[in-house]
Short mmCIF file of C-alpha atoms in Angstrom, two decimals:
data_model
loop_
_atom_site.label_atom_id
_atom_site.label_comp_id
_atom_site.label_asym_id
_atom_site.label_seq_id
_atom_site.Cartn_x
_atom_site.Cartn_y
_atom_site.Cartn_z
CA MET A 22 -10.69 -7.64 -5.73
CA SER A 23 -14.01 -9.10 -4.60
CA ALA A 24 -14.61 -10.76 -1.24
CA GLN A 25 -13.33 -14.32 -0.95
CA ARG A 26 -14.03 -17.19 1.40
CA THR A 27 -12.22 -20.45 2.02
CA ALA A 28 -13.40 -23.42 4.05
CA LEU A 29 -10.94 -24.48 6.77
CA ASP A 30 -10.75 -27.53 8.98
CA GLY A 31 -13.04 -27.79 11.96
CA GLY A 32 -15.91 -26.13 10.10
CA ARG A 33 -14.22 -22.74 10.17
CA TRP A 34 -14.29 -20.17 7.37
CA HIS A 35 -11.60 -17.74 6.29
CA LEU A 36 -13.07 -14.54 4.83
CA ASN A 37 -10.96 -11.92 3.09
CA HIS A 38 -11.70 -8.66 1.32
CA GLY A 39 -8.89 -6.16 0.88
CA PRO A 40 -7.48 -5.34 4.33
CA ILE A 41 -10.21 -7.30 6.15
CA ASP A 42 -9.04 -10.81 6.98
CA LEU A 43 -10.94 -12.91 9.51
CA ILE A 44 -11.84 -16.39 10.72
CA ALA A 45 -15.41 -17.42 11.59
CA GLU A 46 -16.26 -20.46 13.70
CA ALA A 47 -19.49 -21.71 15.22
CA HIS A 48 -20.85 -24.76 17.05
CA GLY A 49 -24.37 -26.08 17.46
CA ASP A 50 -27.08 -27.52 15.22
CA ALA A 51 -25.40 -28.27 11.88
CA VAL A 52 -28.18 -26.75 9.77
CA GLU A 53 -28.38 -23.58 11.85
CA VAL A 54 -24.59 -23.20 11.81
CA ALA A 55 -24.55 -23.53 8.02
CA VAL A 56 -27.33 -20.95 7.66
CA ALA A 57 -25.55 -18.54 9.99
CA HIS A 58 -22.27 -18.93 8.09
CA GLU A 59 -24.11 -18.05 4.88
CA HIS A 60 -25.58 -14.94 6.49
CA VAL A 61 -22.08 -13.92 7.59
CA TRP A 62 -20.78 -14.34 4.05
CA ARG A 63 -23.57 -12.24 2.56
CA ARG A 64 -23.09 -9.48 5.12
CA PHE A 65 -19.31 -9.60 4.78
CA GLY A 66 -19.44 -8.84 1.06
CA ALA A 67 -20.78 -5.33 1.68
CA VAL A 68 -18.64 -4.35 4.68
CA LEU A 69 -15.59 -2.95 2.90
CA GLU A 70 -17.63 -0.85 0.48
CA GLU A 71 -19.62 0.64 3.37
CA LEU A 72 -16.47 1.61 5.26
CA VAL A 73 -14.67 3.01 2.21
CA ALA A 74 -17.69 5.20 1.46
CA GLU A 75 -17.21 6.98 4.80
CA LEU A 76 -13.43 6.67 5.08
CA PRO A 77 -12.68 10.43 5.04
CA LEU A 78 -14.91 10.90 8.11
CA LEU A 79 -13.63 7.75 9.77
CA ARG A 80 -10.10 9.17 9.63
CA GLN A 81 -11.11 12.39 11.37
CA PRO A 82 -10.76 12.80 15.16
CA VAL A 83 -13.88 11.87 17.11
CA GLY A 84 -15.83 14.99 17.98
CA ALA A 85 -18.94 15.80 19.95
CA ASP A 86 -21.38 14.70 17.25
CA CYS A 87 -21.46 11.66 14.99
CA ALA A 88 -21.98 12.39 11.29
CA LEU A 89 -21.42 8.77 10.23
CA ARG A 90 -24.31 6.84 8.73
CA GLY A 91 -23.44 3.15 8.41
CA PRO A 92 -24.01 0.78 11.36
CA ILE A 93 -20.37 -0.33 11.55
CA ALA A 94 -19.04 3.22 11.18
CA ARG A 95 -21.36 4.47 13.91
CA ARG A 96 -20.34 1.60 16.18
CA MET A 97 -16.70 2.57 15.65
CA TRP A 98 -17.48 6.18 16.61
CA GLU A 99 -19.48 5.15 19.68
CA ALA A 100 -16.67 2.90 20.94
CA CYS A 101 -14.12 5.71 20.59
CA ALA A 102 -16.31 8.58 21.80
CA PRO A 103 -15.42 8.10 25.51
CA PHE A 104 -11.79 8.89 24.61
CA ARG A 105 -12.36 11.98 22.47
CA GLN A 106 -10.68 14.33 24.96
CA SER A 107 -7.45 12.89 23.55
CA PHE A 108 -6.73 12.37 19.86
CA ILE A 109 -8.57 9.31 18.57
CA THR A 110 -10.33 8.47 15.34
CA PRO A 111 -13.04 5.85 14.82
CA MET A 112 -10.43 3.73 13.03
CA ALA A 113 -9.16 2.69 16.47
CA ALA A 114 -12.17 0.36 16.69
CA VAL A 115 -12.54 -0.79 13.08
CA ALA A 116 -11.50 -4.44 13.48
CA GLY A 117 -13.59 -4.97 16.58
CA ALA A 118 -16.61 -3.21 15.09
CA VAL A 119 -16.51 -5.38 11.97
CA ALA A 120 -16.27 -8.53 14.08
CA GLN A 121 -19.16 -7.32 16.21
CA GLU A 122 -21.33 -6.68 13.15
CA LEU A 123 -20.78 -10.20 11.83
CA ILE A 124 -21.21 -12.05 15.13
CA ALA A 125 -24.83 -10.90 15.14
CA CYS A 126 -25.50 -13.44 12.38
CA TYR A 127 -25.02 -16.20 14.96
CA HIS A 128 -27.58 -14.84 17.41
CA ARG A 129 -30.15 -17.47 16.48
CA PRO A 130 -31.63 -20.62 18.05
CA GLY A 131 -29.44 -23.67 17.65
CA ILE A 132 -26.13 -21.80 17.78
CA GLU A 133 -24.38 -22.70 21.02
CA ARG A 134 -21.28 -20.58 20.61
CA ALA A 135 -19.44 -18.70 17.87
CA TRP A 136 -16.66 -16.25 17.35
CA ILE A 137 -15.33 -13.93 14.69
CA ASN A 138 -11.57 -13.41 14.93
CA ASN A 139 -10.68 -10.33 12.90
CA GLY A 140 -6.89 -10.28 13.09
CA GLY A 141 -7.00 -10.89 16.83
CA ASP A 142 -9.95 -8.64 17.65
CA ILE A 143 -12.67 -11.09 18.59
CA ALA A 144 -16.44 -10.94 18.92
CA LEU A 145 -18.20 -13.76 20.77
CA HIS A 146 -21.60 -15.36 20.89
CA LEU A 147 -22.23 -17.63 23.87
CA ALA A 148 -25.62 -19.21 24.48
CA PRO A 149 -26.62 -19.78 28.13
CA GLY A 150 -24.44 -22.40 29.75
CA GLN A 151 -21.72 -22.16 27.10
CA SER A 152 -18.10 -21.06 27.44
CA ALA A 153 -14.97 -20.42 25.39
CA ARG A 154 -11.35 -20.67 26.37
CA VAL A 155 -9.02 -17.87 25.37
CA GLY A 156 -5.28 -18.30 25.04
CA LEU A 157 -3.00 -15.29 25.30
CA PHE A 158 -0.04 -15.00 22.90
CA ALA A 159 1.74 -12.01 24.34
CA ASP A 160 4.68 -11.23 22.05
CA LEU A 161 4.50 -11.33 18.26
CA ALA A 162 8.30 -11.30 18.08
CA ARG A 163 8.26 -14.93 19.22
CA PHE A 164 5.87 -16.05 16.49
CA ASP A 165 7.52 -18.16 13.79
CA LEU A 166 5.48 -19.31 10.77
CA ARG A 167 8.02 -22.10 10.25
CA ASP A 168 6.95 -23.70 13.52
CA LEU A 169 4.24 -26.16 12.48
CA GLY A 170 3.68 -27.54 15.97
CA PRO A 171 0.95 -26.50 18.42
CA LEU A 172 0.96 -22.83 19.33
CA SER A 173 2.38 -22.32 22.79
CA THR A 174 0.33 -19.67 24.57
CA ASP A 175 1.53 -17.48 27.43
CA GLY A 176 -1.66 -17.60 29.43
CA ARG A 177 -5.19 -18.96 29.34
CA PHE A 178 -8.58 -18.14 30.77
CA GLU A 179 -12.18 -19.16 30.28
CA LEU A 180 -15.09 -16.93 29.35
CA ARG A 181 -18.54 -18.16 30.35
CA ALA A 182 -21.91 -17.02 29.10
CA GLU A 183 -22.68 -15.33 32.41
CA HIS A 184 -19.60 -13.13 32.18
CA PRO A 185 -20.32 -9.63 30.79
CA VAL A 186 -17.72 -10.12 28.06
CA ARG A 187 -18.40 -10.53 24.35
CA GLY A 188 -15.30 -8.84 23.01
CA VAL A 189 -11.55 -9.51 23.27
CA ALA A 190 -8.98 -7.27 21.60
CA THR A 191 -5.24 -6.76 21.68
CA SER A 192 -3.05 -3.79 20.83
CA GLY A 193 0.67 -3.09 21.03
CA TRP A 194 3.56 -1.66 19.10
CA ARG A 195 4.37 -5.05 17.52
CA GLY A 196 0.87 -5.50 16.13
CA ARG A 197 -0.52 -4.69 12.71
CA SER A 198 -1.70 -1.22 13.79
CA PHE A 199 0.38 1.68 15.04
CA SER A 200 0.82 2.35 18.74
CA LEU A 201 2.06 5.39 20.63
CA GLY A 202 3.32 3.22 23.48
CA ILE A 203 5.82 0.43 24.04
CA ALA A 204 3.64 -2.46 25.22
CA ASP A 205 4.30 -5.75 23.46
CA SER A 206 0.63 -6.43 23.99
CA VAL A 207 -2.40 -5.18 25.88
CA THR A 208 -5.33 -7.58 25.78
CA VAL A 209 -8.69 -6.23 26.89
CA LEU A 210 -11.93 -8.03 27.74
CA ALA A 211 -15.01 -5.86 27.38
CA ALA A 212 -18.74 -5.98 26.75
CA THR A 213 -18.33 -5.71 22.97
CA ALA A 214 -15.55 -6.23 20.46
CA ALA A 215 -15.62 -2.58 19.37
CA GLN A 216 -15.28 -1.40 22.98
CA ALA A 217 -12.44 -3.85 23.60
CA ASP A 218 -10.65 -2.68 20.44
CA ALA A 219 -10.82 1.01 21.34
CA ALA A 220 -9.84 0.42 24.99
CA ALA A 221 -6.89 -1.81 24.06
CA THR A 222 -5.60 0.95 21.78
CA VAL A 223 -5.88 3.59 24.49
CA ILE A 224 -4.31 1.46 27.22
CA ALA A 225 -1.45 0.34 24.97
CA ASN A 226 -0.74 3.99 24.16
CA ALA A 227 -0.50 4.68 27.90
CA VAL A 228 2.19 2.02 28.41
CA ASP A 229 4.98 4.42 27.56
CA ALA A 230 8.30 5.86 28.64
CA ASP A 231 10.83 8.48 27.62
CA ASP A 232 14.00 6.55 26.82
CA ALA A 233 16.72 6.75 24.18
CA GLY A 234 16.08 3.11 23.36
CA ILE A 235 12.62 3.89 21.98
CA ARG A 236 12.50 4.88 18.31
CA ARG A 237 9.51 6.68 16.83
CA ARG A 238 8.57 8.05 13.44
CA PRO A 239 5.61 10.12 12.20
CA ALA A 240 2.79 7.77 11.27
CA SER A 241 2.56 9.44 7.86
CA GLU A 242 6.11 8.30 7.09
CA CYS A 243 5.23 4.71 7.97
CA LYS A 244 1.95 4.68 6.04
CA ASP A 245 0.98 7.57 3.81
CA ASP A 246 -2.76 7.28 4.46
CA SER A 247 -2.57 6.78 8.23
CA ASP A 248 -5.36 8.39 10.22
CA LEU A 249 -2.71 9.42 12.77
CA GLY A 250 -1.08 11.93 10.41
CA ASP A 251 2.26 13.17 11.71
CA ILE A 252 1.81 11.83 15.26
CA PRO A 253 4.97 9.87 16.23
CA VAL A 254 4.38 6.14 16.53
CA THR A 255 6.65 3.49 17.99
CA VAL A 256 8.72 1.61 15.41
CA ASP A 257 11.37 -0.02 17.60
CA VAL A 258 12.05 -0.61 21.29
CA ALA A 259 15.47 -1.67 22.52
CA LEU A 260 15.94 -3.71 25.67
CA LEU A 261 15.00 -1.27 28.42
CA ALA A 262 15.98 -1.16 32.07
CA PRO A 263 13.49 -3.19 34.15
CA ALA A 264 12.59 -0.08 36.17
CA VAL A 265 11.65 1.79 32.98
CA VAL A 266 9.42 -1.08 31.88
CA GLN A 267 7.85 -1.23 35.33
CA CYS A 268 6.95 2.46 35.27
CA ALA A 269 5.51 2.16 31.77
CA LEU A 270 3.32 -0.76 32.81
CA ASP A 271 2.22 1.07 35.94
CA ALA A 272 1.00 3.94 33.76
CA GLY A 273 -0.92 1.49 31.59
CA VAL A 274 -2.53 -0.15 34.60
CA GLU A 275 -3.58 3.24 35.94
CA ARG A 276 -5.32 3.97 32.63
CA ALA A 277 -6.92 0.52 32.49
CA GLU A 278 -8.28 0.79 36.02
CA ALA A 279 -9.74 4.22 35.25
CA LEU A 280 -11.56 2.75 32.23
CA GLN A 281 -12.68 -0.20 34.32
CA ARG A 282 -14.29 2.15 36.86
CA LEU A 283 -16.18 3.76 33.96
CA GLY A 284 -17.48 0.35 32.85
CA LEU A 285 -15.50 0.37 29.60
CA VAL A 286 -13.18 -2.53 30.49
CA TRP A 287 -13.85 -5.71 32.43
CA SER A 288 -10.32 -7.06 32.62
CA ALA A 289 -6.95 -6.54 30.95
CA VAL A 290 -3.51 -8.10 30.64
CA LEU A 291 -0.53 -5.83 29.90
CA VAL A 292 2.82 -7.24 28.73
CA CYS A 293 6.13 -5.49 28.06
CA GLN A 294 9.58 -7.07 27.77
CA GLY A 295 8.85 -10.05 29.97
CA GLN A 296 6.97 -8.10 32.64
CA TRP A 297 3.21 -8.27 32.89
CA ARG A 298 0.30 -6.84 34.83
CA VAL A 299 -3.24 -8.15 35.22
CA VAL A 300 -6.19 -5.86 35.88
CA GLN A 301 -8.60 -8.24 37.57
CA PRO A 302 -12.37 -7.98 37.12
CA LEU A 303 -14.08 -5.88 39.76
CA SER A 304 -16.64 -8.68 40.07
CA SER A 305 -15.59 -12.22 40.89
CA GLY A 306 -15.72 -14.95 38.31
CA LEU A 307 -12.90 -14.83 35.78
CA PRO A 308 -9.38 -15.27 37.11
CA ALA A 309 -7.42 -13.33 34.50
CA ALA A 310 -4.44 -15.61 34.07
CA PRO A 311 -0.80 -14.59 34.17
CA PRO A 312 1.73 -16.08 31.76
CA GLN A 313 2.05 -19.87 31.96
CA SER A 314 -1.40 -20.56 33.28
CA ALA A 315 -4.56 -22.07 31.53
CA GLY A 316 -7.47 -21.56 27.47
CA SER A 317 -8.13 -21.42 23.64
CA ILE A 318 -9.54 -18.58 20.88
CA ALA A 319 -6.68 -16.37 19.77
CA ALA A 320 -6.54 -12.60 20.02
CA ASP A 321 -4.35 -10.36 17.89
CA ALA A 322 -1.15 -10.71 16.10
CA VAL A 323 -0.13 -9.96 19.60
CA GLY A 324 -3.02 -11.47 21.38
CA SER A 325 -5.44 -14.30 21.94
CA VAL A 326 -6.64 -17.86 20.79
CA PHE A 327 -10.07 -19.86 21.12
CA ALA A 328 -11.55 -23.31 21.78
#
């Protein structure tokens, strides 16, 4: 199947090609926005073929040297390289890296702000003085396609152009990708979408516990071409004791704060079975909001929303 695009309300575009499914939105000079959208469409048409061409390497664990050639593939590797002491493949950053590649089309005069939402992994463009509100939807289990009313978010925050954040990503065991942990969602704000994607994966894996209520299966049994092979991934989590959830979240926060000290994460929100933790920015500016506070882009199937 070839790449497809569909115009949506509000000047947004839905682009789809195989497993890649994203929404593009931009604001600013109408002519410049239209030109940028066309550039995105042209670039999008080649993305899947480029990734498939290097898929065998992309499914291999990240090593000391990068043998990948394409710009998106190399960006995936670079985002995951800081975590190579543990098992990780470049595929952990694929959605964010694709979004990051496409957002570059909006880096042009006349574009005030834009975002690419690739299944909840979001790349941003914000011209000086601009901002975007991000709404957090923490638990995919609550999402009901039959509900046609406004989406009720769990938390909101605003990203401004002066913040060092151009990527938002969410990971968790309920999302579209596999997780080794039990977090309903881990949403990460980082300098780039690829970095946010990789870090969200790693932090969500760290939100974990050893409990009979957690069911896991080898990734290869859940998806025969998974890059995780026979590594057990979480497929179901029963209602756990609050103390177990607390310990799991504490482990995730410890990992997030370690990445923050390395400059790989700016802020993060971790959610598991009604409990949540916020890793605040080390610098002042963005009050990472707990559930039931104030925003609007959306990340991940478990994740975020924009306006």
